[in-house]
Each structure stands twice: as C-alpha cells, then as structure tokens.
Short mmCIF file of C-alpha atoms in Angstrom, two decimals:
data_model
loop_
_atom_site.label_atom_id
_atom_site.label_comp_id
_atom_site.label_asym_id
_atom_site.label_seq_id
_atom_site.Cartn_x
_atom_site.Cartn_y
_atom_site.Cartn_z
CA MET A 1 -61.84 -148.68 5.34
CA LYS A 2 -64.62 -150.31 3.37
CA LYS A 3 -64.30 -147.75 0.57
CA ALA A 4 -60.54 -147.93 0.54
CA PHE A 5 -60.52 -151.57 -0.51
CA PRO A 6 -62.10 -151.22 -4.00
CA ILE A 7 -60.05 -148.10 -4.68
CA PHE A 8 -56.88 -149.91 -3.77
CA ALA A 9 -57.95 -152.91 -5.84
CA LEU A 10 -58.46 -150.67 -8.86
CA LEU A 11 -55.07 -148.99 -8.36
CA THR A 12 -53.41 -152.38 -8.13
CA LEU A 13 -55.07 -153.52 -11.30
CA VAL A 14 -53.87 -150.43 -13.18
CA LEU A 15 -50.35 -150.83 -11.79
CA LEU A 16 -50.27 -154.53 -12.68
CA SER A 17 -51.34 -153.89 -16.28
CA TYR A 18 -48.79 -151.09 -16.61
CA ALA A 19 -46.09 -153.37 -15.19
CA LEU A 20 -47.14 -156.11 -17.60
CA TYR A 21 -46.80 -153.71 -20.53
CA GLU A 22 -43.42 -152.52 -19.28
CA ALA A 23 -42.12 -156.05 -18.79
CA LEU A 24 -43.32 -157.50 -22.09
CA VAL A 25 -43.04 -154.53 -24.46
CA ALA A 26 -41.11 -151.58 -23.09
CA ALA A 27 -38.18 -153.35 -21.44
CA PRO A 28 -35.20 -153.92 -23.73
CA THR A 29 -34.57 -157.48 -24.91
CA GLU A 30 -31.64 -159.14 -23.21
CA GLN A 31 -28.67 -159.70 -25.55
CA THR A 32 -27.78 -163.34 -24.95
CA MET A 33 -30.91 -164.81 -23.40
CA GLY A 34 -33.49 -163.07 -25.58
CA ASP A 35 -37.13 -162.86 -24.61
CA VAL A 36 -36.90 -165.67 -22.10
CA GLN A 37 -35.18 -163.23 -19.78
CA ARG A 38 -38.47 -161.32 -19.36
CA ILE A 39 -39.64 -163.93 -16.87
CA PHE A 40 -37.10 -162.23 -14.60
CA TYR A 41 -39.65 -159.42 -14.07
CA TYR A 42 -42.00 -161.95 -12.47
CA HIS A 43 -39.53 -164.29 -10.86
CA VAL A 44 -37.53 -161.74 -8.89
CA PRO A 45 -40.44 -159.56 -7.67
CA SER A 46 -42.30 -162.72 -6.58
CA ALA A 47 -39.25 -163.87 -4.65
CA TRP A 48 -38.81 -160.52 -2.91
CA THR A 49 -42.51 -160.38 -2.11
CA ALA A 50 -42.52 -163.92 -0.73
CA PHE A 51 -39.48 -163.28 1.48
CA LEU A 52 -41.01 -160.02 2.70
CA LEU A 53 -44.26 -161.81 3.57
CA PHE A 54 -42.36 -164.51 5.47
CA LEU A 55 -40.55 -161.77 7.36
CA VAL A 56 -43.88 -160.18 8.27
CA ASN A 57 -45.11 -163.62 9.33
CA PHE A 58 -42.13 -164.00 11.66
CA VAL A 59 -42.64 -160.53 13.19
CA ALA A 60 -46.37 -161.14 13.62
CA SER A 61 -45.69 -164.52 15.24
CA VAL A 62 -43.30 -162.96 17.75
CA VAL A 63 -45.83 -160.21 18.46
CA TYR A 64 -48.46 -162.89 19.01
CA LEU A 65 -46.24 -164.80 21.44
CA VAL A 66 -45.62 -161.59 23.38
CA ASN A 67 -49.10 -160.11 23.64
CA ARG A 68 -51.45 -162.84 22.31
CA SER A 69 -53.25 -160.40 20.05
CA ASP A 70 -55.77 -161.96 17.72
CA LYS A 71 -54.85 -159.49 14.98
CA ALA A 72 -51.19 -160.56 14.98
CA ASP A 73 -52.26 -164.17 14.59
CA MET A 74 -54.47 -163.33 11.63
CA VAL A 75 -51.66 -161.36 10.00
CA ALA A 76 -49.33 -164.33 10.52
CA LEU A 77 -51.82 -166.75 8.97
CA VAL A 78 -52.56 -164.52 5.99
CA THR A 79 -48.93 -163.67 5.19
CA ALA A 80 -47.92 -167.35 5.42
CA GLU A 81 -50.65 -168.37 2.99
CA VAL A 82 -49.96 -165.64 0.46
CA GLY A 83 -46.21 -166.07 0.94
CA VAL A 84 -46.45 -169.75 0.04
CA VAL A 85 -48.35 -168.81 -3.14
CA PHE A 86 -45.67 -166.31 -4.19
CA CYS A 87 -42.93 -168.76 -3.24
CA THR A 88 -44.61 -171.35 -5.47
CA VAL A 89 -44.57 -168.84 -8.32
CA VAL A 90 -40.82 -168.41 -7.76
CA LEU A 91 -40.21 -172.15 -7.75
CA VAL A 92 -42.24 -172.63 -10.94
CA THR A 93 -40.89 -169.69 -12.95
CA GLY A 94 -37.29 -170.48 -11.97
CA PRO A 95 -37.06 -173.83 -13.81
CA ILE A 96 -38.97 -172.42 -16.81
CA TRP A 97 -36.18 -169.86 -17.14
CA ALA A 98 -33.36 -172.22 -16.21
CA ARG A 99 -34.14 -174.88 -18.82
CA PRO A 100 -33.33 -172.79 -21.93
CA VAL A 101 -30.60 -170.71 -20.24
CA TRP A 102 -28.72 -173.24 -18.09
CA GLY A 103 -29.89 -176.35 -19.92
CA ILE A 104 -31.24 -177.88 -16.71
CA TRP A 105 -34.51 -177.49 -14.84
CA TRP A 106 -33.11 -177.60 -11.38
CA THR A 107 -29.83 -177.49 -9.51
CA TRP A 108 -29.15 -177.79 -5.78
CA ASP A 109 -27.59 -174.40 -5.53
CA LEU A 110 -27.72 -171.94 -2.66
CA ARG A 111 -30.67 -169.73 -3.47
CA LEU A 112 -32.79 -172.41 -5.13
CA THR A 113 -32.37 -174.75 -2.21
CA LEU A 114 -32.95 -172.00 0.32
CA THR A 115 -36.20 -171.03 -1.42
CA LEU A 116 -37.30 -174.65 -1.56
CA VAL A 117 -36.56 -175.19 2.13
CA LEU A 118 -38.43 -172.00 3.01
CA TRP A 119 -41.38 -173.26 0.98
CA LEU A 120 -41.24 -176.62 2.80
CA ILE A 121 -41.12 -174.93 6.21
CA TYR A 122 -44.11 -172.74 5.45
CA VAL A 123 -46.11 -175.59 3.94
CA SER A 124 -45.52 -177.51 7.17
CA TYR A 125 -46.63 -174.36 9.02
CA LEU A 126 -49.89 -174.29 7.08
CA MET A 127 -50.39 -178.03 7.64
CA LEU A 128 -49.92 -177.57 11.36
CA ARG A 129 -52.54 -174.84 11.33
CA ARG A 130 -54.86 -177.11 9.42
CA PHE A 131 -54.43 -180.20 11.57
CA SER A 132 -54.49 -178.61 14.99
CA SER A 133 -57.78 -177.51 16.41
CA GLY A 134 -59.12 -174.87 18.68
CA SER A 135 -57.39 -172.08 20.50
CA GLN A 136 -53.98 -173.77 20.69
CA THR A 137 -53.45 -173.43 16.94
CA PRO A 138 -52.14 -169.83 17.03
CA VAL A 139 -49.65 -170.56 19.81
CA MET A 140 -48.21 -173.63 18.12
CA ALA A 141 -48.13 -171.95 14.72
CA ALA A 142 -46.31 -168.93 16.15
CA VAL A 143 -43.78 -171.20 17.85
CA LEU A 144 -43.17 -173.07 14.61
CA ALA A 145 -42.72 -169.77 12.75
CA VAL A 146 -39.97 -168.81 15.22
CA PHE A 147 -38.26 -172.17 14.70
CA GLY A 148 -38.52 -171.76 10.94
CA ALA A 149 -37.06 -168.26 10.98
CA LEU A 150 -34.11 -169.40 13.12
CA ASP A 151 -33.54 -172.24 10.71
CA VAL A 152 -33.06 -169.97 7.69
CA PRO A 153 -29.49 -168.76 8.47
CA LEU A 154 -28.47 -172.34 9.31
CA VAL A 155 -29.88 -173.60 6.02
CA TYR A 156 -28.06 -170.76 4.30
CA PHE A 157 -24.66 -171.63 5.75
CA SER A 158 -25.04 -175.36 5.28
CA ILE A 159 -25.91 -175.03 1.60
CA TRP A 160 -23.40 -172.24 1.04
CA TYR A 161 -20.71 -174.67 2.12
CA PHE A 162 -22.38 -177.51 0.22
CA ARG A 163 -22.22 -175.92 -3.24
CA THR A 164 -22.94 -172.83 -5.30
CA GLN A 165 -23.72 -172.70 -8.98
CA HIS A 166 -26.16 -169.81 -9.25
CA PRO A 167 -25.12 -166.79 -11.33
CA SER A 168 -23.88 -164.25 -8.82
CA PRO A 169 -26.45 -161.56 -8.09
CA VAL A 170 -26.66 -158.83 -10.71
CA ILE A 171 -28.51 -156.46 -8.41
CA GLY A 172 -26.57 -154.37 -5.95
CA ARG A 173 -23.17 -155.65 -7.00
CA GLY A 174 -21.55 -153.22 -9.41
CA GLY A 175 -24.93 -152.74 -11.07
CA SER A 176 -24.35 -154.54 -14.36
CA LEU A 177 -28.13 -154.50 -14.81
CA ASP A 178 -29.33 -152.10 -17.51
CA PRO A 179 -30.96 -149.09 -15.76
CA ARG A 180 -34.05 -149.49 -17.97
CA MET A 181 -34.35 -153.10 -16.84
CA ALA A 182 -33.90 -152.06 -13.23
CA ARG A 183 -36.73 -149.56 -13.64
CA VAL A 184 -39.07 -152.20 -15.07
CA LEU A 185 -38.05 -154.57 -12.30
CA LEU A 186 -38.91 -152.01 -9.64
CA ILE A 187 -42.24 -151.19 -11.27
CA ASN A 188 -43.07 -154.87 -11.34
CA TRP A 189 -42.04 -155.28 -7.75
CA ALA A 190 -44.28 -152.37 -6.73
CA ALA A 191 -47.15 -153.98 -8.64
CA PHE A 192 -46.56 -157.38 -7.08
CA LEU A 193 -46.32 -155.87 -3.61
CA CYS A 194 -49.62 -154.07 -4.09
CA PHE A 195 -51.14 -157.26 -5.39
CA ALA A 196 -49.85 -159.20 -2.36
CA VAL A 197 -51.16 -156.55 0.02
CA LEU A 198 -54.51 -156.68 -1.76
CA ILE A 199 -54.83 -160.46 -1.41
CA CYS A 200 -53.65 -160.35 2.19
CA TRP A 201 -56.14 -157.61 2.93
CA SER A 202 -59.05 -159.50 1.44
CA ARG A 203 -57.96 -162.76 3.11
CA TYR A 204 -57.65 -160.91 6.41
CA ARG A 205 -61.20 -159.60 6.12
CA LEU A 206 -62.42 -163.10 5.30
CA GLU A 207 -60.60 -164.58 8.28
CA ARG A 208 -61.99 -161.90 10.60
CA LEU A 209 -65.53 -162.59 9.39
CA LYS A 210 -64.98 -166.32 9.79
CA ARG A 211 -63.86 -165.89 13.38
CA GLU A 212 -66.78 -163.54 14.14
CA VAL A 213 -69.21 -166.12 12.78
CA GLU A 214 -67.59 -168.88 14.82
CA GLU A 215 -67.75 -166.78 17.96
CA THR A 216 -71.38 -165.91 17.38
CA GLN A 217 -72.27 -169.53 16.77
CA ALA A 218 -70.47 -170.60 19.94
CA LEU A 219 -72.28 -167.89 21.88
CA GLU A 220 -75.66 -168.89 20.46
CA ALA A 221 -75.03 -172.51 21.34
CA LEU A 222 -74.38 -171.42 24.91
CA LEU A 223 -77.45 -169.23 25.15
CA GLU A 224 -79.82 -171.76 23.62
CA PRO A 225 -81.94 -173.59 26.21
CA ARG A 226 -80.94 -177.21 26.66
CA GLY A 227 -82.85 -179.97 24.96
CA VAL A 228 -84.14 -177.84 22.08
CA ARG A 229 -81.84 -179.48 19.55
CA MET B 1 -32.10 -174.96 40.04
CA SER B 2 -31.99 -177.93 42.35
CA SER B 3 -35.69 -178.54 41.80
CA LEU B 4 -35.08 -178.44 38.05
CA SER B 5 -32.37 -181.08 38.19
CA ASN B 6 -34.30 -183.15 40.76
CA ILE B 7 -37.44 -183.25 38.65
CA SER B 8 -35.46 -183.89 35.48
CA THR B 9 -33.62 -186.77 37.08
CA ALA B 10 -36.81 -188.24 38.50
CA THR B 11 -38.62 -188.07 35.16
CA LEU B 12 -35.60 -189.41 33.29
CA THR B 13 -35.16 -192.30 35.69
CA LYS B 14 -38.85 -193.14 35.41
CA ASP B 15 -38.72 -193.10 31.60
CA LEU B 16 -35.57 -195.16 31.45
CA ARG B 17 -36.97 -197.71 33.89
CA LEU B 18 -40.22 -197.94 31.93
CA GLU B 19 -38.26 -198.42 28.74
CA TRP B 20 -35.93 -200.95 30.36
CA ARG B 21 -38.90 -203.06 31.44
CA SER B 22 -41.03 -202.77 28.31
CA LYS B 23 -38.36 -202.12 25.63
CA ASP B 24 -41.15 -200.77 23.40
CA ALA B 25 -39.30 -197.88 21.79
CA ILE B 26 -35.93 -199.54 21.40
CA ASN B 27 -37.34 -202.74 19.91
CA SER B 28 -39.50 -200.98 17.35
CA MET B 29 -36.66 -198.59 16.45
CA LEU B 30 -34.14 -201.40 16.10
CA PHE B 31 -36.34 -203.52 13.92
CA PHE B 32 -37.34 -200.53 11.82
CA ALA B 33 -33.72 -199.49 11.28
CA LEU B 34 -32.78 -203.07 10.45
CA LEU B 35 -35.48 -203.17 7.79
CA VAL B 36 -34.23 -199.90 6.33
CA VAL B 37 -30.67 -201.24 6.19
CA VAL B 38 -31.73 -204.43 4.44
CA ILE B 39 -34.02 -202.65 1.97
CA PHE B 40 -31.38 -200.04 1.11
CA SER B 41 -28.84 -202.81 0.68
CA PHE B 42 -31.13 -204.64 -1.76
CA SER B 43 -32.10 -201.55 -3.71
CA PHE B 44 -28.60 -200.16 -4.23
CA ASN B 45 -26.32 -203.22 -3.97
CA PRO B 46 -23.23 -201.01 -3.81
CA THR B 47 -19.55 -201.85 -4.11
CA ALA B 48 -17.18 -200.89 -1.27
CA GLU B 49 -16.14 -197.66 -3.00
CA GLU B 50 -19.71 -196.64 -3.81
CA SER B 51 -20.97 -197.46 -0.35
CA ARG B 52 -18.34 -195.18 1.13
CA GLN B 53 -19.88 -192.37 -0.92
CA ILE B 54 -23.49 -193.08 -0.05
CA ALA B 55 -23.23 -194.62 3.43
CA GLY B 56 -23.40 -191.24 5.19
CA GLY B 57 -26.78 -190.61 3.64
CA LEU B 58 -28.12 -194.12 4.23
CA VAL B 59 -27.05 -194.29 7.87
CA TRP B 60 -28.55 -190.97 8.84
CA VAL B 61 -31.78 -191.37 6.90
CA ALA B 62 -32.26 -194.75 8.60
CA PHE B 63 -31.54 -193.25 12.05
CA LEU B 64 -33.77 -190.25 11.38
CA PHE B 65 -36.73 -192.40 10.39
CA ALA B 66 -36.14 -194.77 13.30
CA ALA B 67 -35.83 -191.85 15.74
CA VAL B 68 -39.29 -190.64 14.71
CA VAL B 69 -40.68 -193.94 16.00
CA ALA B 70 -39.29 -193.25 19.48
CA LEU B 71 -40.08 -189.54 19.40
CA ASN B 72 -43.72 -190.23 18.63
CA GLN B 73 -44.00 -192.28 21.81
CA THR B 74 -42.40 -189.58 23.98
CA TRP B 75 -45.57 -187.90 25.13
CA ALA B 76 -48.16 -190.55 24.31
CA ARG B 77 -47.46 -192.25 27.64
CA GLU B 78 -48.15 -189.03 29.55
CA LEU B 79 -51.51 -188.48 27.87
CA ARG B 80 -52.99 -191.58 29.47
CA ASN B 81 -54.39 -190.87 32.93
CA GLN B 82 -53.96 -187.12 32.27
CA VAL B 83 -50.37 -187.09 33.52
CA LEU B 84 -49.58 -184.11 31.32
CA ASP B 85 -52.50 -182.13 32.75
CA ALA B 86 -51.36 -182.94 36.25
CA TYR B 87 -47.89 -181.76 35.33
CA ARG B 88 -49.32 -178.55 33.95
CA VAL B 89 -51.07 -177.60 37.17
CA SER B 90 -48.12 -178.59 39.35
CA PRO B 91 -45.52 -175.91 40.21
CA ALA B 92 -42.74 -177.99 38.62
CA PRO B 93 -40.81 -176.10 35.92
CA ALA B 94 -41.84 -177.16 32.40
CA ASN B 95 -38.26 -177.18 31.20
CA ALA B 96 -37.35 -179.91 33.67
CA LEU B 97 -39.85 -182.17 31.96
CA PHE B 98 -38.61 -181.17 28.52
CA LEU B 99 -34.96 -181.77 29.37
CA ALA B 100 -35.74 -185.15 30.88
CA LYS B 101 -37.68 -186.21 27.80
CA ALA B 102 -34.99 -184.92 25.43
CA VAL B 103 -32.18 -186.65 27.34
CA GLY B 104 -34.24 -189.84 27.48
CA ASN B 105 -34.73 -189.79 23.72
CA PHE B 106 -31.04 -189.02 23.28
CA VAL B 107 -30.21 -192.16 25.25
CA PHE B 108 -32.64 -194.29 23.21
CA VAL B 109 -31.39 -193.06 19.85
CA SER B 110 -27.74 -193.35 20.94
CA VAL B 111 -28.30 -196.96 21.98
CA LEU B 112 -29.93 -197.58 18.61
CA GLU B 113 -26.96 -196.04 16.81
CA ALA B 114 -24.46 -198.02 18.86
CA LEU B 115 -26.24 -201.26 18.02
CA MET B 116 -26.87 -200.48 14.35
CA THR B 117 -23.47 -199.10 13.39
CA PRO B 118 -21.70 -202.50 13.42
CA LEU B 119 -24.47 -203.83 11.22
CA PHE B 120 -23.96 -201.02 8.74
CA ILE B 121 -20.23 -201.69 8.73
CA VAL B 122 -20.84 -205.37 7.99
CA PHE B 123 -23.51 -204.90 5.33
CA TYR B 124 -21.74 -202.10 3.49
CA THR B 125 -18.12 -203.14 4.20
CA LEU B 126 -17.29 -199.68 5.49
CA ARG B 127 -13.87 -198.46 6.51
CA ALA B 128 -13.17 -194.81 7.27
CA LEU B 129 -10.34 -193.29 5.25
CA GLY B 130 -10.44 -190.03 7.26
CA PRO B 131 -10.10 -189.43 11.02
CA ALA B 132 -12.71 -191.87 12.37
CA TRP B 133 -12.79 -190.41 15.90
CA GLN B 134 -14.54 -187.33 14.48
CA LEU B 135 -17.58 -189.53 13.86
CA ILE B 136 -18.23 -189.57 17.61
CA PRO B 137 -18.72 -185.80 18.16
CA LEU B 138 -20.53 -185.65 14.82
CA ALA B 139 -22.93 -188.41 15.84
CA MET B 140 -23.54 -187.00 19.29
CA LEU B 141 -24.21 -183.47 18.07
CA GLY B 142 -26.35 -184.76 15.22
CA THR B 143 -28.38 -187.01 17.47
CA TRP B 144 -29.00 -184.18 19.89
CA ALA B 145 -30.06 -181.96 16.98
CA VAL B 146 -32.71 -184.44 15.88
CA VAL B 147 -33.79 -185.32 19.40
CA VAL B 148 -34.14 -181.82 20.85
CA ASN B 149 -36.33 -180.60 17.99
CA GLY B 150 -38.10 -183.94 17.76
CA THR B 151 -39.05 -183.91 21.44
CA PHE B 152 -40.30 -180.35 21.09
CA PHE B 153 -42.33 -180.99 17.95
CA ALA B 154 -43.70 -184.24 19.39
CA ALA B 155 -45.19 -182.15 22.18
CA MET B 156 -46.84 -180.03 19.49
CA SER B 157 -47.96 -182.82 17.20
CA ILE B 158 -49.56 -184.71 20.10
CA ARG B 159 -52.16 -181.91 20.19
CA THR B 160 -53.13 -182.23 16.55
CA ARG B 161 -55.36 -184.60 14.68
CA SER B 162 -53.39 -187.37 12.93
CA ARG B 163 -50.59 -186.88 15.45
CA GLU B 164 -48.32 -189.70 14.29
CA ILE B 165 -47.92 -188.27 10.80
CA MET B 166 -47.63 -184.66 11.96
CA LEU B 167 -44.26 -185.08 13.71
CA PRO B 168 -42.13 -185.85 10.61
CA LEU B 169 -43.97 -183.14 8.69
CA LEU B 170 -42.85 -180.57 11.27
CA LEU B 171 -39.47 -182.06 12.09
CA PHE B 172 -37.97 -182.82 8.67
CA PRO B 173 -38.07 -179.34 7.08
CA ILE B 174 -36.48 -177.74 10.16
CA SER B 175 -33.90 -180.56 10.36
CA ILE B 176 -32.60 -180.09 6.81
CA PRO B 177 -29.41 -178.21 7.82
CA ALA B 178 -28.71 -180.72 10.60
CA LEU B 179 -29.29 -183.68 8.32
CA LEU B 180 -27.12 -182.15 5.61
CA SER B 181 -24.33 -181.60 8.16
CA MET B 182 -24.54 -185.18 9.44
CA VAL B 183 -24.58 -186.69 5.96
CA GLU B 184 -21.85 -184.49 4.51
CA GLY B 185 -19.70 -184.74 7.62
CA THR B 186 -19.95 -188.53 7.67
CA SER B 187 -19.19 -188.78 3.96
CA ALA B 188 -16.20 -186.47 4.39
CA ILE B 189 -14.80 -188.67 7.16
CA LEU B 190 -15.50 -191.96 5.36
CA THR B 191 -13.98 -190.90 2.05
CA GLY B 192 -11.21 -188.89 3.69
CA GLU B 193 -11.45 -186.34 0.90
CA ALA B 194 -12.53 -183.32 2.91
CA SER B 195 -12.54 -182.03 6.45
CA ALA B 196 -15.65 -182.52 8.58
CA LYS B 197 -14.78 -179.63 10.91
CA PHE B 198 -17.18 -177.16 9.30
CA TRP B 199 -20.08 -179.60 9.69
CA ILE B 200 -19.27 -180.33 13.34
CA VAL B 201 -19.17 -176.60 14.11
CA LEU B 202 -22.42 -176.03 12.21
CA LEU B 203 -24.11 -178.84 14.15
CA ALA B 204 -22.87 -177.35 17.42
CA VAL B 205 -24.37 -173.98 16.46
CA TYR B 206 -27.61 -175.68 15.38
CA ASP B 207 -27.81 -177.50 18.72
CA LEU B 208 -27.12 -174.33 20.66
CA VAL B 209 -29.75 -172.31 18.79
CA PHE B 210 -32.52 -174.88 18.95
CA THR B 211 -31.85 -176.05 22.51
CA SER B 212 -32.11 -172.44 23.68
CA VAL B 213 -35.28 -171.68 21.73
CA SER B 214 -36.87 -174.97 22.83
CA LEU B 215 -36.18 -174.19 26.47
CA LEU B 216 -37.49 -170.68 25.92
CA LEU B 217 -40.76 -171.74 24.31
CA PHE B 218 -41.56 -175.15 25.80
CA GLU B 219 -43.61 -173.74 28.65
CA THR B 220 -45.71 -171.82 26.12
CA VAL B 221 -46.42 -174.98 24.17
CA LEU B 222 -47.09 -177.09 27.25
CA ASN B 223 -49.62 -174.59 28.56
CA ALA B 224 -51.27 -173.81 25.22
CA GLU B 225 -54.99 -174.29 25.62
#
C-alpha cells in the first residue's frame, strides 16, 4: 500500500500532463466559440468528478449510519472536502466560459443553480463538521449528508419548473459532439478522476494518522499518574 | 402508539403552556418580523404593482428569519437541568418528543404568520389577483417544511459550538426548494398570472420526504454521544 501511493501519484501526473496536451493542443478548435471552448475539458470533468464524490459521500454516510465504521466516516469526510474543491472549480470555470459565449457571468438556470445549491449544502456539511466536537460529529455529519442527498431531486424539480436557459446537453443526446472532442473529454475526465482519487487517498491517510495521534494522546493522558502535570 | 401520542401531547401541552405564560418566542419573533417588514418597506418603497411582484419573497424571507428565532429556542430549554439527558435514558420514544417540538413550533410560526399577514397587507397594499384560498394550503405546507427541518437541525446545532449561528447555516441550504416553492407560489397567486398548483404539490412532497427522514433519524441524533 505504501509503495502503491507514489506509483499512482506518478501515473496521475503523467496522465494529467497528457490530458493537458490533448486539451490545449490536440483537440480541434471549436468553430463558433474558438479557443475559449477548451475550458470545457476542465469544467465538465470537474463537474462529473464533484458529483461522483458527493455520491460516494452519500453512500459512505449511509454505511456509517448502518454500521458506525470509522473508515466510512473518513471516506465521507474526505470525499466531501475534495468534492467541494472540484465543485468550486466548476463554479469558477463556468462564468469564465459564460462571459464571452453567453455575454453574462451567471444565470439562474437549472444546472448552474443545482451545482450552486450542492456546493452550499456541502459547505454547510463541512462547517457542521468543523463546529461540532467529539464523537458526535460523524453521526450528525452523516445525517446531514442524507438530508442533503434527499434535497437534490427536490432542488432539481423546483428549479426545472422555475426556469431553464442552459444549452441543452451535447453529451448523450444525438451526439453532436465531435468524436475527437469526446475522446479528449474522456481522457481529461480519467485524469481528473485519478487526481481526485490521489488527493482523497492522501487526505485519508492524513486523517487516519490524525485520529491515531489523538487516540494515543487520549490514552497517554489516561495512563499518566495524576498530579504530574 | 398510545404512548407516542400521550407523550407527544404531554410535551406539546407543556411547551404551549410555558410559551403562553412567558411569551418569549412569540414576542421576539413578532418584533423581529415587524422590524423586517419596516426595513424592507423603507429600502424598496414599492408601488402596489411592484409589491405584488416582490411581496411573496419579502413575506417568506421575513417569516423564515423570524422562525429561526423560535427554532433556536426549541431545545435550549431542555438543556437546562439536563432534561434532554433524562429524556434520553427514559424508555419514551424519541419521535414523540420530536413530533411535539415540531408541532409546537408549527403553532408558534402559524400564530406569527396570522398576526403579521394583515400588517403586510397594510404596508404593501396587497390584493390577490389569483385564487387567494390557495395561500392557506401553501402557507401551511411551507410552514411545516421550515419547521420540521428547523426542529431537526436545531437538535443538531444545539450540540455544536456557536449553536445560534449554526442553525441557519444548516437549515437554509436544505430549505432552498421549499423557500422557492413558497415564494413562487405566493407570487403566482398574488399576480394571478400563473397557477400555484405545481408549487403546492412540490411542497407536499418536500414535507413528506423530510418528515419521514426526520422521524427515521431523530433517535440517532438524540442519542449521538
């Protein structure tokens, strides 16, 4: 396991550089939007990665509520943190693309609003984890994750009825996306996924060490004879 | 089942009596909502036509903020003298306590809404152009939506540091679809331009989902150590 981490890190690095080359050089330039469209290779993979991480967070939270495993809680914590980072990337790259193409930075459309609400829910999740103390944190965080996940379809329907201005999805609907672009997109997604797994992995190890240290310190404090400190 | 309803009724009666004698929650909520109404009125100074467009948003934002005042006090009373700990070790079902607290908050916020609505009508010269009776199911479902989640999250935020500020941070993101439904539904009824049916149905679904999950998970939260 210890050896696997640097190897995986190296592989991720290679894949990321290859994906960068593909996205910036090899992919064909979009006809109407020009080079600005290349941000698509970062925006969309980040979004998919963030949603996937939030899904893992939900599953891990349910697992934690069922069997109270410490590992599930750590997975939930790590995926929420990294998911918020990727979601932030989505929310930042979106307006950068939208300004030259749509002429506006932001619009309250279905997918934008849904992403923003997801981001808000998970930031509140992280704040709850930060502000609560002790062993009740994992339980409350897992409960909030369940609430958040149940909220997503309701947010979806409410905003769907509210308004929709986003360009309809180009992926999976008739496939008007150039196959070369689709290939670059998938390469980038693979790279981003590896990158996300890498950060989660390293954060997971850090969290495990942190908890081991805390446990050891608590144990030492118990074993120490009274009145020494 | 009988023990559930007995305990719920007992807790609810106790809370209502306490509130009737002290009037802590209702007074602070009322004054807070009044301040919001006045400040909004100053800052926007709308005409009758404009206020019909924005009133839905103003009313519900004022009620949401005011409700947080009451929700924050839900469990604070039970922390003194370790009442909550006593409840935890007793064989009484946790959901009975939760239901009593949620219904109690529903009563408080409903009273607030009943008292504040005339004031809104006066200050903003409101008159519904659509079917006004639909405001009643909309308000009831919307209030329950805020109150059921608010009661649940108040039980969580009471365990955190900086508990007063934690409740809105947890409640508002989850409440976005409910708030959107209340605001859009109210605007639709006031302007008479669209039907509010979709929003009422959505609120009903929201209530159903979150009441079930709250009842399912409240015991877990109450007993979290």
